[in-house]
Amino acid sequence: MSHANIGVVGLAVMGSNLARNLASREGNRVAVYNRSWDKTEHLVDAHPEANFVAAKSIQEFAASLSTPRTAIIMVKAGAGTDAVIDQLCEVFEPGDIIVDGGNALFTDTIRREKAVRETGINFVGAGISGGEEGALLGPSIMPGGSAEAWETLGPILRSIAAVVDGEPCVTHIGTDGAGHFVKMIHNGIEYADMQLIAEAYDLIRRGTGKSPAEIADVFTEWNKGELESYLIEITAEVLRQVDAATGKPLVDVIVDEAGSKGTGVWTVQTALSLGTPVSGIAEAVFARGLSSHPEQRSLAKSFPGPYAFTVKDADAFIEDVRQALYASKIVAYSQGFDAIRAGADEYNWHINLGEVARIWRGGCIIRAQFLNPITEAYRANESLALLMAAPYFAKAVSGAQAAWRRVVIAATEAGIPAPAFGSSLSYYDGLRADRLPAAVIQGQRDFFGAHTYKRIDKPGTFHTLWSGDRTEIAAEDTH
Ligand code: 6PG
């Protein structure tokens, strides 16, 4: 049997496209296997140029691979992934490599890596971003796993990834679940970015009366500047689309209830447990949740709001929204990178944040021009504690703050929900505050639970005898 150097298991759209991408690169011969033969047959017949090695059974698949055998699993995340891993473990040998290219929860990846490692086989959880087109033409790839596996896998993944400035958008992120962790945060940022763009659209539409097609033109213009990104570009396309059946803008006939597959929720759950305030991302997840409760929304329909809202100077307002969007986007990315930093600390991963920014510049859904300055900010200071405090971004958010405030005020006065804009601005104000009301919270905690507090003027921990004579004692004396 002719030997393939790489195999793909799971031939739905993402798997098929990834297999075709692999096959199109010099030096690769790709084995393919799917639970039902139909899909395999269809792929092989439709793409004779790929010269696939088609396997009818998992045994045949393993036999068709040269060693160390390397297989990328592209099945829906969850129990199906465990089943395929079990099957592969039965036919693979120590030193072989199993890659999970789905959107797995990183803690599942940690668990799977540990279990598979016991057999001597390498397990790599790799985040792959870029949707169907990215899988085919060049995704951004975020692999975790061992350094040993990366040696074999690196050249293969480099050959299929998107390329920016001559560099492939892939890097070894860190051990076990690091790759899927970073992919999860990528998706959290994706949620925030999408919500912010949607809020910008809503404000412009309701504030200026512009049609979706006219707003598409605004976005196309924005896409030539610092906001240049894939998501702005495709939003313009969505807004320009006319529904063939009704002749209306497509966006007006789509039900306004946003779906989700869970990665945004995971990001927020994880960030909460790491104590990292990813407020912009959380608002984006909550906004999808609110939209998806029509029964509650219909009960609230009669709640009063302000009178109709029209801005006086449409162009000035649109420019304000652009600046508010840019500043809020910086907050979302800054919060996302903060969560990666916290995750790396917690799980002992050595994640190079500059490398993460670099590989997000192409192929993935959140690719954007401003990932270049993010890459540079981390190259200049690898241990940067707050991305938005890097000189380039500090200048950008400070420069946008007047416009940002005007937009949040306008949204509030007009009764237009802009939770991601608002919470991003609050985050900015919270960070820059000289004093925070957290001091009041410490007082409250000490009052009802003797949880103690620190003082600004001397070291130590203190407690006030609230139910006694209200004198202060050193905390050691409370127990
Ligand atoms: C990507 C995307 C992708 C994700 C979709 C759906 O990076 O290519 O993040 O992995 O599956 O965006 O996400 P939701 O259905 O949760 O919006």
PDB file of N, CA and C and ligand atoms in Angstrom, residues 14 103 128-132 142 183 186-187 190-191 194 259-264 288 363-366, ligand 1:
ATOM      1  N   MET A  14     -15.137  20.827   7.195  1.00  0.00           N
ATOM      2  CA  MET A  14     -13.839  21.277   7.714  1.00  0.00           C
ATOM      3  C   MET A  14     -12.750  20.218   7.458  1.00  0.00           C
ATOM      4  N   ASN A 103     -12.879  22.116  18.003  1.00  0.00           N
ATOM      5  CA  ASN A 103     -12.957  23.152  19.038  1.00  0.00           C
ATOM      6  C   ASN A 103     -13.190  22.502  20.401  1.00  0.00           C
ATOM      7  N   ILE A 128      -7.916  25.359  15.351  1.00  0.00           N
ATOM      8  CA  ILE A 128      -7.793  25.727  13.931  1.00  0.00           C
ATOM      9  C   ILE A 128      -8.870  26.768  13.636  1.00  0.00           C
ATOM     10  N   SER A 129      -8.450  27.934  13.198  1.00  0.00           N
ATOM     11  CA  SER A 129      -9.433  28.981  12.920  1.00  0.00           C
ATOM     12  C   SER A 129      -9.400  29.416  11.479  1.00  0.00           C
ATOM     13  N   GLY A 130     -10.569  29.825  11.014  1.00  0.00           N
ATOM     14  CA  GLY A 130     -10.652  30.366   9.658  1.00  0.00           C
ATOM     15  C   GLY A 130     -11.850  29.833   8.891  1.00  0.00           C
ATOM     16  N   GLY A 131     -12.670  29.038   9.585  1.00  0.00           N
ATOM     17  CA  GLY A 131     -13.870  28.505   8.937  1.00  0.00           C
ATOM     18  C   GLY A 131     -13.514  27.598   7.767  1.00  0.00           C
ATOM     19  N   GLU A 132     -14.527  27.359   6.920  1.00  0.00           N
ATOM     20  CA  GLU A 132     -14.347  26.412   5.809  1.00  0.00           C
ATOM     21  C   GLU A 132     -13.283  26.887   4.831  1.00  0.00           C
ATOM     22  N   MET A 142      -3.271  26.712  16.104  1.00  0.00           N
ATOM     23  CA  MET A 142      -2.769  26.892  17.463  1.00  0.00           C
ATOM     24  C   MET A 142      -2.553  25.527  18.137  1.00  0.00           C
ATOM     25  N   LYS A 183      -7.151  28.959  21.442  1.00  0.00           N
ATOM     26  CA  LYS A 183      -8.238  28.997  20.453  1.00  0.00           C
ATOM     27  C   LYS A 183      -9.548  29.440  21.116  1.00  0.00           C
ATOM     28  N   HIS A 186      -9.397  33.069  21.515  1.00  0.00           N
ATOM     29  CA  HIS A 186      -9.611  33.635  20.167  1.00  0.00           C
ATOM     30  C   HIS A 186     -11.111  33.781  19.919  1.00  0.00           C
ATOM     31  N   ASN A 187     -11.848  32.723  20.221  1.00  0.00           N
ATOM     32  CA  ASN A 187     -13.292  32.770  19.983  1.00  0.00           C
ATOM     33  C   ASN A 187     -13.985  33.777  20.892  1.00  0.00           C
ATOM     34  N   GLU A 190     -13.486  36.940  19.348  1.00  0.00           N
ATOM     35  CA  GLU A 190     -14.355  36.948  18.155  1.00  0.00           C
ATOM     36  C   GLU A 190     -15.779  37.391  18.549  1.00  0.00           C
ATOM     37  N   TYR A 191     -16.289  36.851  19.643  1.00  0.00           N
ATOM     38  CA  TYR A 191     -17.632  37.226  20.106  1.00  0.00           C
ATOM     39  C   TYR A 191     -17.698  38.737  20.401  1.00  0.00           C
ATOM     40  N   MET A 194     -17.496  40.838  17.187  1.00  0.00           N
ATOM     41  CA  MET A 194     -18.750  40.778  16.420  1.00  0.00           C
ATOM     42  C   MET A 194     -19.833  41.622  17.079  1.00  0.00           C
ATOM     43  N   GLY A 259     -27.222  32.767  17.747  1.00  0.00           N
ATOM     44  CA  GLY A 259     -26.881  31.426  18.241  1.00  0.00           C
ATOM     45  C   GLY A 259     -25.458  31.372  18.757  1.00  0.00           C
ATOM     46  N   SER A 260     -25.070  30.226  19.272  1.00  0.00           N
ATOM     47  CA  SER A 260     -23.675  30.052  19.688  1.00  0.00           C
ATOM     48  C   SER A 260     -23.420  28.573  19.924  1.00  0.00           C
ATOM     49  N   LYS A 261     -22.151  28.203  19.794  1.00  0.00           N
ATOM     50  CA  LYS A 261     -21.817  26.787  20.011  1.00  0.00           C
ATOM     51  C   LYS A 261     -21.086  26.564  21.320  1.00  0.00           C
ATOM     52  N   GLY A 262     -20.831  27.626  22.057  1.00  0.00           N
ATOM     53  CA  GLY A 262     -20.308  27.414  23.408  1.00  0.00           C
ATOM     54  C   GLY A 262     -18.927  27.929  23.731  1.00  0.00           C
ATOM     55  N   THR A 263     -18.122  28.237  22.713  1.00  0.00           N
ATOM     56  CA  THR A 263     -16.745  28.638  23.051  1.00  0.00           C
ATOM     57  C   THR A 263     -16.683  29.996  23.757  1.00  0.00           C
ATOM     58  N   GLY A 264     -17.647  30.881  23.458  1.00  0.00           N
ATOM     59  CA  GLY A 264     -17.683  32.180  24.148  1.00  0.00           C
ATOM     60  C   GLY A 264     -18.016  31.978  25.625  1.00  0.00           C
ATOM     61  N   ARG A 288     -25.903  37.883  23.277  1.00  0.00           N
ATOM     62  CA  ARG A 288     -26.468  36.780  22.473  1.00  0.00           C
ATOM     63  C   ARG A 288     -27.569  36.083  23.260  1.00  0.00           C
ATOM     64  N   GLY A 363      -5.480  34.211   8.350  1.00  0.00           N
ATOM     65  CA  GLY A 363      -6.170  32.925   8.395  1.00  0.00           C
ATOM     66  C   GLY A 363      -7.337  32.854   9.347  1.00  0.00           C
ATOM     67  N   CYS A 364      -7.259  33.494  10.506  1.00  0.00           N
ATOM     68  CA  CYS A 364      -8.326  33.293  11.500  1.00  0.00           C
ATOM     69  C   CYS A 364      -9.429  34.344  11.372  1.00  0.00           C
ATOM     70  N   ILE A 365     -10.499  34.107  12.117  1.00  0.00           N
ATOM     71  CA  ILE A 365     -11.675  34.974  12.023  1.00  0.00           C
ATOM     72  C   ILE A 365     -11.380  36.377  12.575  1.00  0.00           C
ATOM     73  N   ILE A 366     -10.522  36.489  13.575  1.00  0.00           N
ATOM     74  CA  ILE A 366     -10.265  37.823  14.157  1.00  0.00           C
ATOM     75  C   ILE A 366      -9.043  38.495  13.530  1.00  0.00           C
TER      76      ILE A 366
HETATM   77  C1  6PG B   1     -13.092  29.962  13.825  1.00  0.00           C
HETATM   78  C2  6PG B   1     -14.439  30.070  14.500  1.00  0.00           C
HETATM   79  C3  6PG B   1     -15.119  28.759  14.597  1.00  0.00           C
HETATM   80  C4  6PG B   1     -16.421  28.746  15.379  1.00  0.00           C
HETATM   81  C5  6PG B   1     -17.497  29.595  14.824  1.00  0.00           C
HETATM   82  C6  6PG B   1     -18.850  29.380  15.509  1.00  0.00           C
HETATM   83  O1  6PG B   1     -12.152  30.404  14.469  1.00  0.00           O
HETATM   84  O2  6PG B   1     -13.009  29.490  12.696  1.00  0.00           O
HETATM   85  O3  6PG B   1     -14.266  30.564  15.781  1.00  0.00           O
HETATM   86  O4  6PG B   1     -14.220  27.890  15.226  1.00  0.00           O
HETATM   87  O5  6PG B   1     -16.906  27.461  15.355  1.00  0.00           O
HETATM   88  O6  6PG B   1     -17.153  30.915  14.811  1.00  0.00           O
HETATM   89  O7  6PG B   1     -18.934  29.936  16.744  1.00  0.00           O
HETATM   90  P1  6PG B   1     -20.362  30.205  17.415  1.00  0.00           P
HETATM   91  O8  6PG B   1     -21.334  29.267  16.775  1.00  0.00           O
HETATM   92  O9  6PG B   1     -20.194  29.941  18.864  1.00  0.00           O
HETATM   93  O10 6PG B   1     -20.682  31.624  17.096  1.00  0.00           O
END
